[in-house]
Amino acid sequence: MTHPAANDVRVGSVLRGTYEITSLLGKGGMGAVYLASHRRLPSKQVAVKVLRGGADLSPEQYARFRREAEIASRLGHPNIVEVLDFDTLEDGTPFLVMEYLRGESLEQRLARGPLSLEETMSLTRQIGSGLTAAHRAGVVHRDLKPANVWLVPMDLGSSVGTRVKLLDFGISKMLDSQTIQTQDSVLMGTPQYMAPEQAMGRNREVDARTDLFALGCIVYEMLSGRSPFEGEDNGILQVIDRIVHSQPEPLMLLRPGLPEHVLSAVGRALAKSARDRHADVAAFIQELTGRPLLSLSRTAMPRVFMPSNPRMAAVVAATDRSSKDGEGEEPTLVPASTVRFAAPVPPASASERPENPPGEIRRARRPVPKWVVGVGWAVVVVGFSAAAWWMRSPPLTPERPSAPAPVREPLPEAPR
């Protein structure tokens, strides 16, 4: 079977014998996105992103596109678009296969006007959850903007909500990477959402606080209906000059009546110096909404140790993957009028815990029976003994690999 080149992709084309193109979803300067069906799983719809360029594609463009696929697929978070496959056409043009997302971008939503405070808080918490997962994996997005925030409608019977999906990790930066070096003086990102260090081309200073600045810009825009650094002249140089040297119009003048902690959180996120911003996105969300991110309380911290024994390493890796189940902020599933937000909770000390969110019932703790503690220690001792025996035992004879586990079908949702 021959495979189409970039210019030959059209309705009816079959990519790599698997993905049959059914319609064109969108086209831009970088390429096109198509709706496709999986030939062996006809009910499964996917979005196929084909990069423009073909044989003329530079090695840097190819590497960037492949990096987008690798990063998004490894993050595995409910608020980040799922990448399912990566391959090339006959002429070498790369394409990636993503979950198909219904809905619209935040940019399209903002074209109809500002959002309510309640909706802004809900969407921001979900954006923050996805960003936090990326940052903890050592990835900075660097091009966070409303066009890269997708809003997926969710109909759950009597409740309707919105699930946020972050898109386009194509120019993301891997922190501490020894293989990807970004030179200074090269602008990477979208001007109106660039942090000052980005706008001045100081790419070696880019870190998670750079994404935080962009998130602050997005929250400002959701509440006011305009981006903080837009003006009469929105040329690139003019926008960059405002980002580096000017303060945005006070949010309280554009949206009177906002809570003080919201104004404070957004103002701090937009600080010119990264040192003056919040330490991370989670701290910003805490001040903005008065509640910690759920993903931080339900997700294990990144591991700094990997056993050298291959079998034990496989167990650890499997444990890491299973810890992602249920991770992330839940979509809004109740009428906005019923949602209330707490006043900001001050940072807790090591001995303190965050206050219960409004509406939650504080449950009294019952003392743990001594026999439970004894059983727990016994399980730990047996577990360590079994692990030690396992690592000392000779390698097992390889068995014939079993059939792969079925792939969980994502909710039918929308592309960018």
CSV table of C-alpha atoms in Angstrom, one decimal:
chain,number,residue,atom,x,y,z
A,1,MET,CA,0.0,0.0,0.0
A,2,THR,CA,1.3,3.5,-0.9
A,3,HIS,CA,1.0,6.3,1.6
A,4,PRO,CA,-0.1,9.8,0.7
A,5,ALA,CA,2.2,12.8,0.7
A,6,ALA,CA,1.3,16.0,2.6
A,7,ASN,CA,-0.3,17.6,-0.5
A,8,ASP,CA,-2.3,14.4,-1.2
A,9,VAL,CA,-4.1,14.1,2.1
A,10,ARG,CA,-7.8,14.4,1.5
A,11,VAL,CA,-11.1,12.9,2.5
A,12,GLY,CA,-10.8,9.1,1.9
A,13,SER,CA,-7.0,9.0,2.3
A,14,VAL,CA,-5.7,6.3,4.6
A,15,LEU,CA,-2.6,7.1,6.6
A,16,ARG,CA,-0.3,4.2,7.4
A,17,GLY,CA,-3.1,1.8,6.7
A,18,THR,CA,-4.9,2.8,9.9
A,19,TYR,CA,-6.4,6.3,9.9
A,20,GLU,CA,-9.0,7.1,7.3
A,21,ILE,CA,-9.5,10.8,6.7
A,22,THR,CA,-13.2,11.7,6.9
A,23,SER,CA,-13.1,15.6,6.9
A,24,LEU,CA,-11.0,18.6,7.3
A,25,LEU,CA,-11.3,20.3,10.7
A,26,GLY,CA,-9.0,23.3,10.2
A,27,LYS,CA,-6.0,24.6,8.4
A,28,GLY,CA,-3.4,27.1,9.3
A,29,GLY,CA,0.1,28.3,8.6
A,30,MET,CA,1.7,25.3,10.3
A,31,GLY,CA,-0.5,22.6,8.8
A,32,ALA,CA,-3.9,21.1,8.9
A,33,VAL,CA,-6.0,19.0,11.3
A,34,TYR,CA,-8.3,16.3,10.0
A,35,LEU,CA,-11.0,14.1,11.5
A,36,ALA,CA,-10.3,10.5,10.9
A,37,SER,CA,-11.6,7.1,11.9
A,38,HIS,CA,-9.6,4.1,13.0
A,39,ARG,CA,-10.0,1.4,10.3
A,40,ARG,CA,-9.8,-1.5,12.7
A,41,LEU,CA,-11.9,0.3,15.3
A,42,PRO,CA,-14.5,2.1,13.1
A,43,SER,CA,-16.4,3.7,16.0
A,44,LYS,CA,-13.2,5.4,17.3
A,45,GLN,CA,-12.7,9.0,15.9
A,46,VAL,CA,-9.4,10.8,16.2
A,47,ALA,CA,-7.9,14.1,15.2
A,48,VAL,CA,-4.9,13.9,12.8
A,49,LYS,CA,-2.5,16.9,12.8
A,50,VAL,CA,-0.4,17.0,9.6
A,51,LEU,CA,2.5,19.4,9.6
A,52,ARG,CA,3.0,21.5,6.5
A,53,GLY,CA,6.3,21.3,4.6
A,54,GLY,CA,7.0,17.7,3.6
A,55,ALA,CA,10.5,17.2,2.3
A,56,ASP,CA,11.3,20.9,2.9
A,57,LEU,CA,10.7,20.5,6.7
A,58,SER,CA,13.7,21.6,8.7
A,59,PRO,CA,15.2,19.2,11.3
A,60,GLU,CA,14.2,21.7,14.0
A,61,GLN,CA,10.6,21.7,12.9
A,62,TYR,CA,10.5,18.0,12.8
A,63,ALA,CA,12.1,17.7,16.2
A,64,ARG,CA,9.6,20.2,17.7
A,65,PHE,CA,6.6,18.4,16.3
A,66,ARG,CA,7.9,15.0,17.5
A,67,ARG,CA,8.6,16.5,20.9
A,68,GLU,CA,5.0,17.7,21.1
A,69,ALA,CA,3.8,14.1,20.6
A,70,GLU,CA,6.3,12.7,23.1
A,71,ILE,CA,5.6,15.2,25.8
A,72,ALA,CA,1.8,15.2,25.6
A,73,SER,CA,1.7,11.3,25.5
A,74,ARG,CA,3.9,10.9,28.5
A,75,LEU,CA,2.1,13.5,30.7
A,76,GLY,CA,-1.2,11.5,30.8
A,77,HIS,CA,-3.4,14.1,32.6
A,78,PRO,CA,-7.1,14.6,32.2
A,79,ASN,CA,-6.5,18.3,31.5
A,80,ILE,CA,-4.0,17.7,28.8
A,81,VAL,CA,-4.9,16.5,25.3
A,82,GLU,CA,-4.1,12.9,24.8
A,83,VAL,CA,-1.7,12.0,21.9
A,84,LEU,CA,-2.2,8.5,20.6
A,85,ASP,CA,0.3,8.1,17.8
A,86,PHE,CA,3.1,9.7,15.8
A,87,ASP,CA,4.2,8.7,12.3
A,88,THR,CA,5.3,10.1,8.9
A,89,LEU,CA,3.7,10.3,5.4
A,90,GLU,CA,5.4,8.9,2.3
A,91,ASP,CA,7.3,12.1,1.8
A,92,GLY,CA,8.6,12.3,5.4
A,93,THR,CA,5.9,14.8,6.6
A,94,PRO,CA,5.2,14.0,10.2
A,95,PHE,CA,1.7,13.7,11.6
A,96,LEU,CA,0.4,13.0,15.1
A,97,VAL,CA,-2.9,11.4,16.2
A,98,MET,CA,-4.8,12.9,19.1
A,99,GLU,CA,-8.0,12.3,20.9
A,100,TYR,CA,-10.9,14.1,19.1
A,101,LEU,CA,-12.2,16.9,21.2
A,102,ARG,CA,-15.6,18.5,20.7
A,103,GLY,CA,-16.3,22.0,21.9
A,104,GLU,CA,-14.4,25.3,21.3
A,105,SER,CA,-11.3,27.1,22.4
A,106,LEU,CA,-11.2,29.6,25.2
A,107,GLU,CA,-10.3,32.2,22.5
A,108,GLN,CA,-13.6,31.5,20.8
A,109,ARG,CA,-15.5,31.7,24.1
A,110,LEU,CA,-13.8,35.0,25.0
A,111,ALA,CA,-14.9,36.5,21.6
A,112,ARG,CA,-18.4,36.5,23.1
A,113,GLY,CA,-17.4,38.5,26.2
A,114,PRO,CA,-15.9,38.1,29.7
A,115,LEU,CA,-16.8,35.2,31.9
A,116,SER,CA,-18.4,35.1,35.3
A,117,LEU,CA,-16.2,34.9,38.3
A,118,GLU,CA,-17.4,31.4,39.1
A,119,GLU,CA,-16.7,30.1,35.6
A,120,THR,CA,-13.3,31.8,35.6
A,121,MET,CA,-12.3,30.1,38.8
A,122,SER,CA,-13.4,26.7,37.6
A,123,LEU,CA,-11.6,26.9,34.3
A,124,THR,CA,-8.5,28.4,36.0
A,125,ARG,CA,-8.3,25.5,38.5
A,126,GLN,CA,-8.4,23.0,35.6
A,127,ILE,CA,-5.8,24.9,33.6
A,128,GLY,CA,-3.7,25.0,36.8
A,129,SER,CA,-4.0,21.3,37.3
A,130,GLY,CA,-2.8,20.5,33.8
A,131,LEU,CA,0.1,23.0,34.1
A,132,THR,CA,1.1,21.6,37.5
A,133,ALA,CA,1.3,18.1,36.1
A,134,ALA,CA,3.5,19.3,33.3
A,135,HIS,CA,5.8,21.4,35.6
A,136,ARG,CA,6.2,18.4,38.0
A,137,ALA,CA,7.3,16.4,34.9
A,138,GLY,CA,9.9,19.1,34.1
A,139,VAL,CA,8.0,20.6,31.2
A,140,VAL,CA,7.3,24.3,30.7
A,141,HIS,CA,4.6,25.0,28.0
A,142,ARG,CA,5.9,28.4,26.9
A,143,ASP,CA,2.9,29.1,24.6
A,144,LEU,CA,0.0,29.1,27.0
A,145,LYS,CA,-2.8,31.3,25.5
A,146,PRO,CA,-6.6,31.1,25.1
A,147,ALA,CA,-6.3,29.4,21.7
A,148,ASN,CA,-4.4,26.5,23.4
A,149,VAL,CA,-7.1,26.0,26.1
A,150,TRP,CA,-9.9,23.8,24.8
A,151,LEU,CA,-13.3,23.7,26.4
A,152,VAL,CA,-15.0,20.3,26.1
A,153,PRO,CA,-18.7,20.1,27.0
A,154,MET,CA,-19.6,17.2,29.2
A,155,ASP,CA,-23.2,16.0,29.5
A,156,LEU,CA,-23.6,13.7,32.5
A,157,GLY,CA,-27.3,13.3,32.6
A,158,SER,CA,-28.8,15.9,35.0
A,159,SER,CA,-25.5,17.8,35.1
A,160,VAL,CA,-23.5,19.7,32.4
A,161,GLY,CA,-20.0,20.8,32.8
A,162,THR,CA,-16.8,21.8,31.0
A,163,ARG,CA,-13.6,19.9,30.9
A,164,VAL,CA,-10.4,21.9,30.1
A,165,LYS,CA,-7.8,20.4,27.8
A,166,LEU,CA,-4.4,22.1,27.3
A,167,LEU,CA,-3.1,21.8,23.7
A,168,ASP,CA,0.1,22.4,21.7
A,169,PHE,CA,3.2,21.5,23.6
A,170,GLY,CA,5.2,22.0,20.4
A,171,ILE,CA,7.6,24.7,21.7
A,172,SER,CA,7.6,23.5,25.3
A,173,LYS,CA,10.9,23.5,27.2
A,174,MET,CA,12.3,20.4,29.0
A,175,LEU,CA,13.8,21.7,32.3
A,176,ASP,CA,17.4,20.5,32.8
A,177,SER,CA,17.4,18.9,29.4
A,178,GLN,CA,20.8,18.0,28.0
A,179,THR,CA,19.5,17.3,24.5
A,180,ILE,CA,17.4,20.4,23.8
A,181,GLN,CA,19.2,23.7,24.1
A,182,THR,CA,17.3,27.0,23.4
A,183,GLN,CA,19.4,30.0,22.4
A,184,ASP,CA,18.8,33.4,23.9
A,185,SER,CA,17.6,36.2,21.7
A,186,VAL,CA,15.0,33.9,19.9
A,187,LEU,CA,11.4,34.7,20.7
A,188,MET,CA,9.4,31.6,21.5
A,189,GLY,CA,5.7,32.1,22.2
A,190,THR,CA,2.8,34.4,21.5
A,191,PRO,CA,3.6,38.1,22.2
A,192,GLN,CA,0.5,39.1,24.2
A,193,TYR,CA,1.0,36.2,26.7
A,194,MET,CA,4.8,36.3,27.0
A,195,ALA,CA,6.4,36.9,30.3
A,196,PRO,CA,9.1,39.7,30.3
A,197,GLU,CA,11.9,37.2,30.4
A,198,GLN,CA,10.4,35.5,27.3
A,199,ALA,CA,9.7,38.8,25.5
A,200,MET,CA,13.4,39.9,26.0
A,201,GLY,CA,14.6,36.6,24.6
A,202,ARG,CA,16.2,35.4,27.8
A,203,ASN,CA,15.1,31.8,27.2
A,204,ARG,CA,17.5,30.3,29.7
A,205,GLU,CA,15.5,32.0,32.5
A,206,VAL,CA,12.2,30.4,31.4
A,207,ASP,CA,10.7,28.2,34.0
A,208,ALA,CA,7.3,27.3,35.5
A,209,ARG,CA,6.8,31.0,36.6
A,210,THR,CA,6.8,31.9,32.9
A,211,ASP,CA,3.7,29.8,32.4
A,212,LEU,CA,2.3,31.4,35.5
A,213,PHE,CA,2.6,34.8,34.0
A,214,ALA,CA,0.7,33.6,30.9
A,215,LEU,CA,-2.0,32.1,33.2
A,216,GLY,CA,-2.3,35.5,34.9
A,217,CYS,CA,-2.8,37.1,31.5
A,218,ILE,CA,-5.6,34.6,30.7
A,219,VAL,CA,-7.4,35.1,34.1
A,220,TYR,CA,-7.2,38.9,33.6
A,221,GLU,CA,-8.7,38.4,30.1
A,222,MET,CA,-11.5,36.0,31.3
A,223,LEU,CA,-12.5,38.6,33.9
A,224,SER,CA,-12.1,41.8,31.9
A,225,GLY,CA,-12.7,40.7,28.3
A,226,ARG,CA,-9.4,42.1,27.1
A,227,SER,CA,-5.8,40.9,27.4
A,228,PRO,CA,-3.7,43.0,29.9
A,229,PHE,CA,-1.2,44.3,27.4
A,230,GLU,CA,-3.3,45.1,24.4
A,231,GLY,CA,-3.5,48.7,23.2
A,232,GLU,CA,-4.3,50.9,20.2
A,233,ASP,CA,-1.2,49.5,18.4
A,234,ASN,CA,-0.8,45.8,18.8
A,235,GLY,CA,2.3,45.3,16.7
A,236,ILE,CA,4.8,42.8,18.1
A,237,LEU,CA,7.3,45.4,19.2
A,238,GLN,CA,4.6,47.6,20.8
A,239,VAL,CA,3.2,44.7,22.8
A,240,ILE,CA,6.6,43.5,23.9
A,241,ASP,CA,7.5,47.1,25.1
A,242,ARG,CA,4.3,47.2,27.2
A,243,ILE,CA,5.0,43.8,28.7
A,244,VAL,CA,8.5,44.8,29.7
A,245,HIS,CA,8.0,48.4,30.8
A,246,SER,CA,4.2,49.1,31.4
A,247,GLN,CA,1.6,47.9,34.0
A,248,PRO,CA,-1.8,46.7,32.7
A,249,GLU,CA,-4.9,48.8,33.5
A,250,PRO,CA,-6.0,47.8,37.0
A,251,LEU,CA,-8.4,44.9,36.9
A,252,MET,CA,-10.5,46.5,39.6
A,253,LEU,CA,-11.4,49.4,37.2
A,254,LEU,CA,-12.4,47.0,34.4
A,255,ARG,CA,-14.3,44.7,36.6
A,256,PRO,CA,-15.5,46.5,39.8
A,257,GLY,CA,-16.5,44.3,42.8
A,258,LEU,CA,-13.9,41.5,42.4
A,259,PRO,CA,-12.7,40.0,45.7
A,260,GLU,CA,-9.4,41.5,47.0
A,261,HIS,CA,-7.7,38.1,47.0
A,262,VAL,CA,-8.5,37.7,43.2
A,263,LEU,CA,-7.0,41.1,42.4
A,264,SER,CA,-4.0,40.3,44.6
A,265,ALA,CA,-3.4,36.9,43.0
A,266,VAL,CA,-3.6,38.2,39.4
A,267,GLY,CA,-1.5,41.2,40.2
A,268,ARG,CA,1.3,39.1,41.7
A,269,ALA,CA,1.2,36.6,38.8
A,270,LEU,CA,1.8,39.5,36.4
A,271,ALA,CA,4.9,40.7,38.2
A,272,LYS,CA,7.7,41.8,35.9
A,273,SER,CA,10.3,39.8,37.8
A,274,ALA,CA,9.8,36.0,38.1
A,275,ARG,CA,11.1,36.3,41.7
A,276,ASP,CA,8.1,38.4,42.6
A,277,ARG,CA,5.5,36.0,41.3
A,278,HIS,CA,4.1,33.0,43.2
A,279,ALA,CA,6.5,30.1,43.7
A,280,ASP,CA,4.4,27.9,41.4
A,281,VAL,CA,1.0,27.6,39.8
A,282,ALA,CA,-0.4,25.7,42.9
A,283,ALA,CA,0.4,28.7,45.1
A,284,PHE,CA,-1.3,31.0,42.6
A,285,ILE,CA,-4.5,28.8,42.6
A,286,GLN,CA,-4.5,28.7,46.4
A,287,GLU,CA,-4.5,32.5,46.7
A,288,LEU,CA,-6.9,33.0,43.7
A,289,THR,CA,-9.6,30.5,44.8
A,290,GLY,CA,-8.9,29.9,48.5
A,291,ARG,CA,-8.5,26.1,47.9
A,292,PRO,CA,-5.5,23.9,47.1
A,293,LEU,CA,-5.4,22.0,43.8
A,294,LEU,CA,-7.0,18.6,44.2
A,295,SER,CA,-4.2,17.0,42.0
A,296,LEU,CA,-1.6,18.0,44.6
A,297,SER,CA,-3.4,16.1,47.3
A,298,ARG,CA,-4.2,13.0,45.2
A,299,THR,CA,-1.0,12.5,43.2
A,300,ALA,CA,2.2,11.0,44.5
A,301,MET,CA,5.3,13.2,44.3
A,302,PRO,CA,7.7,12.5,41.4
A,303,ARG,CA,10.1,9.7,42.2
A,304,VAL,CA,13.8,10.4,42.6
A,305,PHE,CA,14.8,6.8,42.8
A,306,MET,CA,14.4,3.9,40.3
A,307,PRO,CA,15.6,0.4,41.3
A,308,SER,CA,18.3,-1.1,39.2
A,309,ASN,CA,16.6,-4.5,39.2
A,310,PRO,CA,14.5,-4.6,36.0
A,311,ARG,CA,11.7,-6.4,37.5
A,312,MET,CA,11.4,-4.1,40.5
A,313,ALA,CA,11.7,-1.1,38.2
A,314,ALA,CA,8.8,-2.4,36.2
A,315,VAL,CA,6.7,-2.6,39.4
A,316,VAL,CA,7.6,1.0,40.3
A,317,ALA,CA,6.8,2.2,36.8
A,318,ALA,CA,3.4,0.5,36.9
A,319,THR,CA,2.7,2.0,40.3
A,320,ASP,CA,3.5,5.5,38.9
A,321,ARG,CA,1.1,5.0,36.0
A,322,SER,CA,-1.7,3.8,38.3
A,323,SER,CA,-1.3,6.8,40.5
A,324,LYS,CA,-2.6,9.0,37.7
A,325,ASP,CA,-6.1,7.5,37.8
A,326,GLY,CA,-8.5,10.1,38.9
A,327,GLU,CA,-5.9,12.8,39.0
A,328,GLY,CA,-6.9,16.4,38.2
A,329,GLU,CA,-9.6,19.0,38.9
A,330,GLU,CA,-13.2,17.9,38.3
A,331,PRO,CA,-15.3,19.9,35.8
A,332,THR,CA,-18.0,22.2,37.0
A,333,LEU,CA,-21.2,20.1,37.4
A,334,VAL,CA,-23.5,22.5,39.3
A,335,PRO,CA,-25.2,25.8,38.4
A,336,ALA,CA,-22.7,28.7,38.8
A,337,SER,CA,-25.1,30.5,41.2
A,338,THR,CA,-24.6,27.8,43.8
A,339,VAL,CA,-20.8,28.0,43.8
A,340,ARG,CA,-19.0,29.9,46.5
A,341,PHE,CA,-15.4,30.5,47.1
A,342,ALA,CA,-13.5,30.8,50.3
A,343,ALA,CA,-11.3,33.7,51.3
A,344,PRO,CA,-7.6,32.9,50.6
A,345,VAL,CA,-6.1,30.5,53.0
A,346,PRO,CA,-2.6,31.5,54.2
A,347,PRO,CA,0.2,29.1,53.5
A,348,ALA,CA,0.1,26.3,56.0
A,349,SER,CA,3.1,25.4,58.2
A,350,ALA,CA,4.3,21.8,58.3
A,351,SER,CA,2.0,21.1,61.2
A,352,GLU,CA,-1.1,22.8,59.7
A,353,ARG,CA,-3.6,21.5,57.2
A,354,PRO,CA,-5.7,23.6,54.8
A,355,GLU,CA,-9.1,24.6,56.0
A,356,ASN,CA,-12.1,22.6,54.7
A,357,PRO,CA,-13.6,24.2,51.6
A,358,PRO,CA,-17.0,25.9,52.1
A,359,GLY,CA,-19.8,23.4,52.4
A,360,GLU,CA,-17.7,20.5,53.4
A,361,ILE,CA,-18.4,18.8,56.7
A,362,ARG,CA,-15.4,18.3,59.0
A,363,ARG,CA,-15.3,14.7,60.0
A,364,ALA,CA,-14.0,13.8,63.5
A,365,ARG,CA,-11.1,11.5,63.5
A,366,ARG,CA,-11.4,8.3,65.5
A,367,PRO,CA,-8.2,6.9,67.1
A,368,VAL,CA,-6.6,4.1,65.2
A,369,PRO,CA,-6.9,0.8,67.1
A,370,LYS,CA,-3.5,-0.7,68.2
A,371,TRP,CA,-4.2,-3.9,66.4
A,372,VAL,CA,-4.4,-2.0,63.0
A,373,VAL,CA,-1.0,-0.5,63.6
A,374,GLY,CA,0.4,-3.9,64.4
A,375,VAL,CA,-1.0,-5.4,61.2
A,376,GLY,CA,0.4,-2.5,59.2
A,377,TRP,CA,3.9,-3.1,60.5
A,378,ALA,CA,3.6,-6.8,59.8
A,379,VAL,CA,2.6,-6.1,56.2
A,380,VAL,CA,5.6,-3.7,55.8
A,381,VAL,CA,8.0,-6.4,57.1
A,382,VAL,CA,6.6,-9.1,54.9
A,383,GLY,CA,6.7,-6.7,51.9
A,384,PHE,CA,10.4,-5.8,52.4
A,385,SER,CA,11.3,-9.5,52.8
A,386,ALA,CA,9.4,-10.5,49.6
A,387,ALA,CA,11.1,-7.7,47.7
A,388,ALA,CA,14.6,-8.7,48.9
A,389,TRP,CA,13.9,-12.4,48.0
A,390,TRP,CA,12.6,-11.4,44.6
A,391,MET,CA,15.7,-9.2,43.7
A,392,ARG,CA,18.0,-12.1,44.8
A,393,SER,CA,16.2,-14.7,42.7
A,394,PRO,CA,17.5,-15.7,39.3
A,395,PRO,CA,15.8,-14.1,36.2
A,396,LEU,CA,12.6,-15.7,35.2
A,397,THR,CA,12.3,-17.5,31.9
A,398,PRO,CA,10.6,-15.1,29.4
A,399,GLU,CA,7.1,-16.1,28.6
A,400,ARG,CA,5.2,-15.6,25.5
A,401,PRO,CA,3.8,-12.0,25.7
A,402,SER,CA,0.1,-11.8,26.5
A,403,ALA,CA,-2.3,-9.8,24.4
A,404,PRO,CA,-2.1,-6.1,25.2
A,405,ALA,CA,-4.7,-4.6,27.5
A,406,PRO,CA,-7.6,-2.9,25.8
A,407,VAL,CA,-7.1,0.8,25.3
A,408,ARG,CA,-9.6,2.9,27.2
A,409,GLU,CA,-11.7,4.9,24.8
A,410,PRO,CA,-11.6,8.7,25.6
A,411,LEU,CA,-14.8,10.6,25.8
A,412,PRO,CA,-15.8,11.8,22.2
A,413,GLU,CA,-14.4,15.3,22.3
A,414,ALA,CA,-13.0,18.1,20.1
A,415,PRO,CA,-9.8,19.0,18.2
A,416,ARG,CA,-8.1,22.3,17.9
